[in-house]
mmCIF file of C-alpha atoms in Angstrom:
data_model
loop_
_atom_site.group_PDB
_atom_site.id
_atom_site.type_symbol
_atom_site.label_atom_id
_atom_site.label_comp_id
_atom_site.label_asym_id
_atom_site.label_seq_id
_atom_site.Cartn_x
_atom_site.Cartn_y
_atom_site.Cartn_z
ATOM 1 C CA MET A 13 -0.001 -0.005 -0.003
ATOM 2 C CA ASP A 14 1.297 3.459 -0.926
ATOM 3 C CA LEU A 15 0.613 5.398 2.287
ATOM 4 C CA TRP A 16 1.437 8.757 0.740
ATOM 5 C CA LYS A 17 -1.115 8.225 -2.018
ATOM 6 C CA ALA A 18 -3.689 6.934 0.494
ATOM 7 C CA MET A 19 -3.169 10.051 2.617
ATOM 8 C CA GLN A 20 -3.476 12.288 -0.424
ATOM 9 C CA ASP A 21 -6.607 10.539 -1.673
ATOM 10 C CA ARG A 22 -8.301 11.005 1.714
ATOM 11 C CA GLY A 23 -6.997 14.543 2.288
ATOM 12 C CA MET A 24 -5.147 13.570 5.467
ATOM 13 C CA GLU A 25 -3.009 16.035 7.409
ATOM 14 C CA GLN A 26 -0.999 13.586 9.521
ATOM 15 C CA LEU A 27 -0.519 9.870 10.009
ATOM 16 C CA VAL A 28 1.438 8.957 13.126
ATOM 17 C CA PHE A 29 2.724 5.438 13.768
ATOM 18 C CA CYS A 30 3.276 4.769 17.474
ATOM 19 C CA GLN A 31 5.346 1.991 18.981
ATOM 20 C CA ASP A 32 6.411 1.331 22.558
ATOM 21 C CA GLN A 33 8.454 -1.811 23.003
ATOM 22 C CA LYS A 34 8.112 -1.974 26.802
ATOM 23 C CA SER A 35 4.297 -2.118 26.750
ATOM 24 C CA GLY A 36 3.879 -3.682 23.328
ATOM 25 C CA LEU A 37 1.902 -0.716 21.998
ATOM 26 C CA LYS A 38 1.372 -0.653 18.261
ATOM 27 C CA ALA A 39 -0.962 2.149 17.218
ATOM 28 C CA VAL A 40 -1.803 4.600 14.473
ATOM 29 C CA ILE A 41 -3.109 8.138 14.997
ATOM 30 C CA ALA A 42 -4.723 9.708 11.943
ATOM 31 C CA LEU A 43 -5.524 13.419 11.726
ATOM 32 C CA HIS A 44 -7.735 14.257 8.785
ATOM 33 C CA SER A 45 -8.426 17.931 9.395
ATOM 34 C CA THR A 46 -7.846 20.596 12.028
ATOM 35 C CA LYS A 47 -9.299 23.480 9.995
ATOM 36 C CA LEU A 48 -12.302 23.974 12.281
ATOM 37 C CA GLY A 49 -10.483 23.056 15.503
ATOM 38 C CA PRO A 50 -8.688 20.168 17.210
ATOM 39 C CA ALA A 51 -9.261 16.779 15.625
ATOM 40 C CA LEU A 52 -11.817 14.859 17.671
ATOM 41 C CA GLY A 53 -12.230 11.096 17.467
ATOM 42 C CA GLY A 54 -12.153 8.043 19.679
ATOM 43 C CA CYS A 55 -9.526 5.366 20.195
ATOM 44 C CA ARG A 56 -10.370 1.952 18.728
ATOM 45 C CA LEU A 57 -8.859 -1.359 19.901
ATOM 46 C CA TRP A 58 -9.022 -4.093 17.298
ATOM 47 C CA SER A 59 -7.148 -7.163 16.156
ATOM 48 C CA TYR A 60 -5.908 -5.921 12.790
ATOM 49 C CA ALA A 61 -4.318 -8.295 10.306
ATOM 50 C CA SER A 62 -1.554 -5.828 9.459
ATOM 51 C CA GLU A 63 -0.222 -2.331 10.073
ATOM 52 C CA GLN A 64 -1.530 -1.370 6.626
ATOM 53 C CA GLU A 65 -5.054 -2.442 7.541
ATOM 54 C CA ALA A 66 -4.857 -0.466 10.799
ATOM 55 C CA ALA A 67 -3.649 2.639 8.958
ATOM 56 C CA GLN A 68 -6.400 2.373 6.343
ATOM 57 C CA ASP A 69 -9.064 2.021 9.046
ATOM 58 C CA ALA A 70 -7.676 4.963 10.996
ATOM 59 C CA MET A 71 -7.686 7.205 7.932
ATOM 60 C CA LYS A 72 -11.203 6.221 6.853
ATOM 61 C CA LEU A 73 -12.574 6.753 10.364
ATOM 62 C CA ALA A 74 -10.727 10.067 10.833
ATOM 63 C CA ARG A 75 -12.152 11.438 7.591
ATOM 64 C CA GLY A 76 -15.626 10.423 8.704
ATOM 65 C CA MET A 77 -15.147 12.295 11.990
ATOM 66 C CA THR A 78 -14.249 15.499 10.124
ATOM 67 C CA TYR A 79 -17.458 15.322 8.119
ATOM 68 C CA LYS A 80 -19.473 14.318 11.171
ATOM 69 C CA ALA A 81 -18.223 17.289 13.203
ATOM 70 C CA ALA A 82 -18.716 19.707 10.321
ATOM 71 C CA ILE A 83 -22.276 18.685 9.403
ATOM 72 C CA SER A 84 -23.165 18.779 13.128
ATOM 73 C CA GLY A 85 -21.876 22.340 13.502
ATOM 74 C CA LEU A 86 -19.114 21.492 15.983
ATOM 75 C CA PRO A 87 -15.864 23.493 16.230
ATOM 76 C CA TYR A 88 -13.682 20.413 15.722
ATOM 77 C CA GLY A 89 -11.934 18.504 13.003
ATOM 78 C CA GLY A 90 -11.642 14.754 12.652
ATOM 79 C CA GLY A 91 -9.121 12.254 13.917
ATOM 80 C CA LYS A 92 -8.865 8.666 15.079
ATOM 81 C CA ALA A 93 -6.511 6.428 16.977
ATOM 82 C CA VAL A 94 -6.425 2.691 16.429
ATOM 83 C CA VAL A 95 -4.531 0.306 18.696
ATOM 84 C CA MET A 96 -3.522 -3.089 17.346
ATOM 85 C CA GLU A 97 -4.627 -5.704 19.855
ATOM 86 C CA HIS A 98 -2.208 -8.609 20.278
ATOM 87 C CA ALA A 99 -1.294 -11.184 22.888
ATOM 88 C CA GLY A 100 1.939 -9.535 23.991
ATOM 89 C CA MET A 101 0.418 -6.113 24.777
ATOM 90 C CA ARG A 102 0.340 -4.945 28.399
ATOM 91 C CA ARG A 103 -2.904 -3.025 28.192
ATOM 92 C CA ASP A 104 -2.613 -0.384 30.924
ATOM 93 C CA GLU A 105 0.973 0.453 30.056
ATOM 94 C CA ALA A 106 0.163 0.522 26.340
ATOM 95 C CA PHE A 107 -2.616 3.081 26.748
ATOM 96 C CA ALA A 108 -0.412 5.212 28.984
ATOM 97 C CA ALA A 109 2.223 5.107 26.245
ATOM 98 C CA LEU A 110 -0.412 6.156 23.720
ATOM 99 C CA GLY A 111 -1.172 9.100 25.995
ATOM 100 C CA ARG A 112 2.440 10.225 25.670
ATOM 101 C CA PHE A 113 2.194 10.149 21.882
ATOM 102 C CA ILE A 114 -1.069 12.124 22.002
ATOM 103 C CA GLU A 115 0.575 14.696 24.302
ATOM 104 C CA ARG A 116 3.284 15.254 21.673
ATOM 105 C CA LEU A 117 0.573 16.475 19.298
ATOM 106 C CA HIS A 118 0.065 19.498 21.581
ATOM 107 C CA GLY A 119 -3.725 19.423 21.621
ATOM 108 C CA GLU A 120 -4.262 18.877 17.895
ATOM 109 C CA TYR A 121 -5.971 15.555 18.690
ATOM 110 C CA ILE A 122 -8.493 14.701 21.429
ATOM 111 C CA THR A 123 -9.359 11.044 21.924
ATOM 112 C CA GLY A 124 -12.052 9.100 23.774
ATOM 113 C CA VAL A 125 -13.789 5.734 24.028
ATOM 114 C CA ASP A 126 -14.511 3.824 20.843
ATOM 115 C CA LEU A 127 -15.004 0.221 19.763
ATOM 116 C CA GLY A 128 -13.045 -2.073 22.060
ATOM 117 C CA THR A 129 -11.938 0.569 24.574
ATOM 118 C CA THR A 130 -13.263 1.582 28.007
ATOM 119 C CA PRO A 131 -13.172 4.505 30.448
ATOM 120 C CA HIS A 132 -10.406 2.615 32.288
ATOM 121 C CA ASP A 133 -8.298 2.754 29.120
ATOM 122 C CA MET A 134 -8.963 6.501 28.926
ATOM 123 C CA ASP A 135 -7.825 6.785 32.558
ATOM 124 C CA GLN A 136 -4.465 5.362 31.500
ATOM 125 C CA ILE A 137 -4.202 7.840 28.628
ATOM 126 C CA HIS A 138 -5.132 10.621 31.067
ATOM 127 C CA ARG A 139 -2.063 9.763 33.154
ATOM 128 C CA GLU A 140 0.018 11.281 30.349
ATOM 129 C CA THR A 141 -2.206 13.887 28.671
ATOM 130 C CA ARG A 142 -5.274 16.036 29.288
ATOM 131 C CA HIS A 143 -6.364 15.681 25.669
ATOM 132 C CA VAL A 144 -8.798 12.851 26.360
ATOM 133 C CA THR A 145 -12.483 12.444 27.216
ATOM 134 C CA ASP A 146 -14.595 9.630 28.687
ATOM 135 C CA GLN A 147 -12.274 8.919 31.608
ATOM 136 C CA SER A 148 -13.791 7.898 34.964
ATOM 137 C CA GLY A 149 -16.070 10.532 36.466
ATOM 138 C CA THR A 150 -16.842 12.276 33.186
ATOM 139 C CA LEU A 151 -20.194 12.473 31.416
ATOM 140 C CA GLY A 152 -19.047 10.066 28.712
ATOM 141 C CA ALA A 153 -18.086 7.442 31.301
ATOM 142 C CA THR A 154 -21.473 7.579 33.061
ATOM 143 C CA GLY A 155 -23.253 4.307 32.329
ATOM 144 C CA ASN A 156 -23.814 3.998 28.586
ATOM 145 C CA PHE A 157 -24.383 7.716 28.103
ATOM 146 C CA THR A 158 -22.553 8.095 24.784
ATOM 147 C CA ALA A 159 -24.148 4.953 23.357
ATOM 148 C CA GLU A 160 -27.573 6.121 24.515
ATOM 149 C CA MET A 161 -27.098 9.517 22.882
ATOM 150 C CA THR A 162 -25.964 7.895 19.643
ATOM 151 C CA ALA A 163 -29.008 5.604 19.710
ATOM 152 C CA TYR A 164 -31.277 8.557 20.492
ATOM 153 C CA GLY A 165 -29.991 10.437 17.461
ATOM 154 C CA VAL A 166 -30.446 7.435 15.163
ATOM 155 C CA PHE A 167 -33.965 6.900 16.533
ATOM 156 C CA LEU A 168 -34.875 10.531 15.778
ATOM 157 C CA GLY A 169 -33.268 10.194 12.357
ATOM 158 C CA ILE A 170 -35.353 7.107 11.588
ATOM 159 C CA GLN A 171 -38.496 9.020 12.541
ATOM 160 C CA THR A 172 -37.482 11.863 10.231
ATOM 161 C CA SER A 173 -36.701 9.462 7.387
ATOM 162 C CA LEU A 174 -40.050 7.679 7.756
ATOM 163 C CA THR A 175 -41.865 10.993 7.521
ATOM 164 C CA HIS A 176 -39.831 12.027 4.471
ATOM 165 C CA LYS A 177 -40.218 8.697 2.662
ATOM 166 C CA TYR A 178 -43.685 7.526 3.668
ATOM 167 C CA GLY A 179 -45.350 10.490 5.355
ATOM 168 C CA LEU A 180 -45.595 8.509 8.598
ATOM 169 C CA SER A 181 -45.973 10.349 11.899
ATOM 170 C CA ASP A 182 -45.379 7.347 14.181
ATOM 171 C CA MET A 183 -43.667 3.948 14.175
ATOM 172 C CA ASN A 184 -46.582 1.662 15.044
ATOM 173 C CA GLY A 185 -46.168 -1.491 12.987
ATOM 174 C CA VAL A 186 -43.095 -0.220 11.142
ATOM 175 C CA ARG A 187 -40.718 -3.091 10.399
ATOM 176 C CA VAL A 188 -37.078 -2.386 11.249
ATOM 177 C CA ALA A 189 -34.293 -4.870 10.457
ATOM 178 C CA LEU A 190 -31.567 -4.048 12.962
ATOM 179 C CA GLN A 191 -28.101 -5.474 12.294
ATOM 180 C CA GLY A 192 -25.949 -5.494 15.431
ATOM 181 C CA LEU A 193 -26.987 -5.492 19.104
ATOM 182 C CA GLY A 194 -24.021 -3.832 20.762
ATOM 183 C CA LYS A 195 -24.465 -0.969 23.213
ATOM 184 C CA VAL A 196 -25.833 1.392 20.567
ATOM 185 C CA GLY A 197 -27.818 -1.236 18.691
ATOM 186 C CA TYR A 198 -29.534 -2.531 21.811
ATOM 187 C CA ALA A 199 -30.360 0.968 23.043
ATOM 188 C CA LEU A 200 -31.834 1.734 19.622
ATOM 189 C CA ALA A 201 -33.838 -1.508 19.669
ATOM 190 C CA ARG A 202 -35.342 -0.543 23.012
ATOM 191 C CA ARG A 203 -36.431 2.876 21.740
ATOM 192 C CA LEU A 204 -37.875 1.414 18.550
ATOM 193 C CA HIS A 205 -39.811 -1.232 20.498
ATOM 194 C CA GLN A 206 -41.218 1.386 22.862
ATOM 195 C CA ALA A 207 -42.373 3.371 19.809
ATOM 196 C CA GLY A 208 -44.283 0.362 18.446
ATOM 197 C CA ALA A 209 -41.887 -0.865 15.751
ATOM 198 C CA GLN A 210 -41.689 -4.533 14.783
ATOM 199 C CA LEU A 211 -38.061 -5.639 15.116
ATOM 200 C CA ILE A 212 -36.035 -8.108 13.095
ATOM 201 C CA VAL A 213 -32.599 -8.462 14.721
ATOM 202 C CA SER A 214 -29.269 -10.147 14.186
ATOM 203 C CA ASP A 215 -25.944 -10.305 15.985
ATOM 204 C CA ILE A 216 -22.937 -12.618 16.030
ATOM 205 C CA ASP A 217 -23.724 -13.112 19.749
ATOM 206 C CA SER A 218 -26.675 -15.506 19.956
ATOM 207 C CA GLY A 219 -27.223 -14.528 23.604
ATOM 208 C CA LYS A 220 -27.938 -10.938 22.613
ATOM 209 C CA MET A 221 -30.426 -12.106 20.013
ATOM 210 C CA SER A 222 -32.208 -14.280 22.557
ATOM 211 C CA GLN A 223 -32.402 -11.347 24.941
ATOM 212 C CA ALA A 224 -33.865 -9.128 22.207
ATOM 213 C CA VAL A 225 -36.492 -11.768 21.508
ATOM 214 C CA ARG A 226 -37.452 -11.768 25.196
ATOM 215 C CA ASP A 227 -37.293 -8.005 25.729
ATOM 216 C CA PHE A 228 -38.720 -6.739 22.455
ATOM 217 C CA LYS A 229 -40.603 -9.698 20.925
ATOM 218 C CA ALA A 230 -38.114 -9.431 18.065
ATOM 219 C CA LEU A 231 -37.653 -11.909 15.247
ATOM 220 C CA ALA A 232 -34.056 -13.190 15.422
ATOM 221 C CA VAL A 233 -32.388 -14.086 12.113
ATOM 222 C CA SER A 234 -28.917 -15.020 10.923
ATOM 223 C CA PRO A 235 -26.434 -12.151 10.519
ATOM 224 C CA ASP A 236 -25.913 -13.357 6.949
ATOM 225 C CA ASP A 237 -29.612 -12.980 6.142
ATOM 226 C CA ILE A 238 -30.711 -9.826 7.995
ATOM 227 C CA HIS A 239 -30.504 -7.622 4.893
ATOM 228 C CA LEU A 240 -32.769 -9.980 2.946
ATOM 229 C CA HIS A 241 -35.856 -9.441 5.089
ATOM 230 C CA SER A 242 -38.661 -7.215 3.888
ATOM 231 C CA CYS A 243 -38.915 -4.057 6.012
ATOM 232 C CA GLU A 244 -39.416 -0.338 5.920
ATOM 233 C CA VAL A 245 -36.066 0.417 7.579
ATOM 234 C CA TYR A 246 -32.750 -1.420 7.453
ATOM 235 C CA ALA A 247 -30.532 -0.233 10.317
ATOM 236 C CA PRO A 248 -26.852 -1.291 10.119
ATOM 237 C CA CYS A 249 -25.452 -0.955 13.642
ATOM 238 C CA ALA A 250 -22.349 -3.166 13.555
ATOM 239 C CA MET A 251 -19.118 -2.902 11.564
ATOM 240 C CA GLY A 252 -19.015 -0.787 8.420
ATOM 241 C CA GLY A 253 -18.842 -1.773 4.790
ATOM 242 C CA THR A 254 -21.898 -4.048 4.763
ATOM 243 C CA LEU A 255 -23.560 -2.200 1.882
ATOM 244 C CA THR A 256 -21.800 -3.586 -1.184
ATOM 245 C CA HIS A 257 -22.361 -4.231 -4.889
ATOM 246 C CA LEU A 258 -23.558 -7.687 -3.838
ATOM 247 C CA SER A 259 -25.770 -6.844 -0.862
ATOM 248 C CA ILE A 260 -27.580 -3.763 -2.200
ATOM 249 C CA PRO A 261 -29.446 -5.646 -4.988
ATOM 250 C CA GLN A 262 -30.660 -8.066 -2.295
ATOM 251 C CA LEU A 263 -32.149 -5.379 -0.038
ATOM 252 C CA SER A 264 -35.902 -5.315 0.507
ATOM 253 C CA CYS A 265 -36.296 -2.011 2.363
ATOM 254 C CA GLY A 266 -37.295 1.564 1.679
ATOM 255 C CA ILE A 267 -34.861 3.305 4.041
ATOM 256 C CA ILE A 268 -31.335 2.684 5.283
ATOM 257 C CA ALA A 269 -30.746 4.460 8.592
ATOM 258 C CA GLY A 270 -28.352 3.047 11.166
ATOM 259 C CA ALA A 271 -25.580 3.695 13.645
ATOM 260 C CA ALA A 272 -22.644 2.025 11.894
ATOM 261 C CA ASN A 273 -19.807 4.118 10.487
ATOM 262 C CA ASN A 274 -18.774 3.844 6.822
ATOM 263 C CA GLN A 275 -21.819 1.756 5.893
ATOM 264 C CA LEU A 276 -21.155 2.024 2.163
ATOM 265 C CA ALA A 277 -18.240 -0.130 1.010
ATOM 266 C CA ASP A 278 -17.883 2.378 -1.842
ATOM 267 C CA GLU A 279 -19.243 5.933 -1.698
ATOM 268 C CA GLN A 280 -20.513 5.607 -5.282
ATOM 269 C CA LEU A 281 -22.933 2.895 -4.154
ATOM 270 C CA CYS A 282 -25.413 5.565 -3.127
ATOM 271 C CA ASP A 283 -26.210 5.865 -6.857
ATOM 272 C CA MET A 284 -27.334 2.241 -6.764
ATOM 273 C CA LEU A 285 -29.538 2.966 -3.753
ATOM 274 C CA GLU A 286 -31.111 5.912 -5.591
ATOM 275 C CA GLN A 287 -31.828 3.698 -8.582
ATOM 276 C CA ARG A 288 -33.614 1.251 -6.284
ATOM 277 C CA ASN A 289 -35.585 4.117 -4.665
ATOM 278 C CA ILE A 290 -34.022 3.450 -1.255
ATOM 279 C CA LEU A 291 -33.602 6.509 0.948
ATOM 280 C CA TYR A 292 -30.146 6.558 2.542
ATOM 281 C CA ALA A 293 -29.557 8.526 5.741
ATOM 282 C CA PRO A 294 -25.809 9.316 5.506
ATOM 283 C CA ASP A 295 -24.140 7.586 8.435
ATOM 284 C CA TYR A 296 -22.134 10.509 9.768
ATOM 285 C CA ALA A 297 -25.228 12.718 9.781
ATOM 286 C CA ILE A 298 -27.571 10.328 11.589
ATOM 287 C CA ASN A 299 -25.085 8.745 14.025
ATOM 288 C CA ALA A 300 -23.575 11.999 15.289
ATOM 289 C CA GLY A 301 -25.039 11.608 18.786
ATOM 290 C CA GLY A 302 -21.715 10.381 20.146
ATOM 291 C CA ILE A 303 -19.622 13.285 18.916
ATOM 292 C CA LEU A 304 -22.365 15.735 19.920
ATOM 293 C CA SER A 305 -22.344 14.391 23.478
ATOM 294 C CA THR A 306 -18.533 14.628 23.546
ATOM 295 C CA GLY A 307 -18.796 18.198 22.301
ATOM 296 C CA ALA A 308 -21.249 18.933 25.120
ATOM 297 C CA GLU A 309 -18.821 17.422 27.632
ATOM 298 C CA LEU A 310 -15.959 19.584 26.342
ATOM 299 C CA ALA A 311 -18.207 22.653 26.360
ATOM 300 C CA GLY A 312 -19.406 21.911 29.895
ATOM 301 C CA THR A 313 -23.114 21.936 29.002
ATOM 302 C CA GLY A 314 -23.803 18.555 30.625
ATOM 303 C CA ALA A 315 -26.387 15.885 29.836
ATOM 304 C CA ARG A 316 -29.137 18.395 28.993
ATOM 305 C CA GLY A 317 -26.849 20.167 26.576
ATOM 306 C CA ALA A 318 -25.948 16.863 24.947
ATOM 307 C CA ALA A 319 -29.593 15.842 24.520
ATOM 308 C CA ALA A 320 -30.477 19.252 23.092
ATOM 309 C CA ALA A 321 -27.642 18.959 20.569
ATOM 310 C CA VAL A 322 -28.726 15.457 19.543
ATOM 311 C CA GLU A 323 -32.287 16.688 19.011
ATOM 312 C CA LYS A 324 -30.976 18.853 16.148
ATOM 313 C CA ILE A 325 -30.166 15.748 14.073
ATOM 314 C CA PRO A 326 -33.686 15.678 12.519
ATOM 315 C CA HIS A 327 -33.196 19.277 11.325
ATOM 316 C CA THR A 328 -29.861 18.295 9.750
ATOM 317 C CA LEU A 329 -31.459 15.366 7.936
ATOM 318 C CA LYS A 330 -34.445 17.385 6.726
ATOM 319 C CA TYR A 331 -32.133 20.038 5.286
ATOM 320 C CA LEU A 332 -29.929 17.326 3.744
ATOM 321 C CA TYR A 333 -32.849 15.512 2.092
ATOM 322 C CA ASP A 334 -34.234 18.781 0.693
ATOM 323 C CA TYR A 335 -30.772 19.796 -0.526
ATOM 324 C CA ALA A 336 -30.370 16.478 -2.350
ATOM 325 C CA ARG A 337 -33.789 16.789 -3.998
ATOM 326 C CA LYS A 338 -33.318 20.416 -5.072
ATOM 327 C CA ASN A 339 -29.887 19.747 -6.538
ATOM 328 C CA GLY A 340 -30.681 16.395 -8.123
ATOM 329 C CA ILE A 341 -27.923 14.553 -6.259
ATOM 330 C CA THR A 342 -27.721 11.606 -3.893
ATOM 331 C CA THR A 343 -28.110 12.086 -0.161
ATOM 332 C CA ALA A 344 -24.484 11.000 0.309
ATOM 333 C CA ALA A 345 -23.301 13.667 -2.134
ATOM 334 C CA ALA A 346 -25.536 16.225 -0.419
ATOM 335 C CA ALA A 347 -24.079 15.408 2.998
ATOM 336 C CA ASP A 348 -20.520 15.738 1.686
ATOM 337 C CA SER A 349 -21.323 19.039 -0.024
ATOM 338 C CA ILE A 350 -22.896 20.522 3.126
ATOM 339 C CA ALA A 351 -20.007 19.384 5.318
ATOM 340 C CA GLU A 352 -17.274 20.454 2.913
ATOM 341 C CA ALA A 353 -18.762 23.933 2.655
ATOM 342 C CA LYS A 354 -18.095 24.327 6.373
ATOM 343 C CA PHE A 355 -14.461 23.242 6.507
ATOM 344 C CA ALA A 356 -13.203 23.900 2.969
#
């Protein structure tokens, strides 16, 4: 992989490879943009197959954070840290070492909890730098606050999309196929059930599916088949890249609106969705509840401020859908255009 070309193609500012032999840390910090302010984005822990795969993931996620912050009206850019999980890593020491690397960026990057990491990990980073959120005692470390805010935003976005697509004012009887029952996915399932939606769910953890069946009277299906089921809304809430040239022709839904990042394996696939008359809620617009709650924490506005910020997501989506229609472009292109106008 040509890293220079990959950075250029994604418009990256910096790509920092971090290694600490004593702790076993192997990490990549990607800064996409600091034009609007410090790059904001969580720290992901994952078992990557190679350093190249980790770098690609960091760059893709960092770019998404820039667009997410911009379209949400936050004074931040986008960044991401990814830590390569491996058997020889001493976890506490590794995250402290990562904190030292983050400190060397002099505030250009602020990290927080992401997939695979915890407030305890952020505590270790905080030993070495103040440029971190979600450590113990903060708003982001309170229960599942960030996940709940992300789910709340996606729930509101689904409501907005149903009104735009079908003219519906409530969710009674609406079929939602929800892929992924992690913290965000399960919180979203609970809200959808309370609103009267009929849930079809899948997860690689059969225990979570069984619990969803008990709690929400959901229909549990195989993760390989979830996208095949007829529904009004397909909600990807697991790993990204599930919408592909192969899966999109198999979809039987009217709306795609979920919490996963980078849902489209290829950004041009939104054209295929348009051709199939499927309304796509751009992921970084609808799932911005997490970054909005982090922004509220940094601004000191607390839980009420976070909820108020998340409740603006429907307005963002309405404007985005109207913009796409008026300009004859896809919703993905509309989202990019709106975001780029703010940080270009």
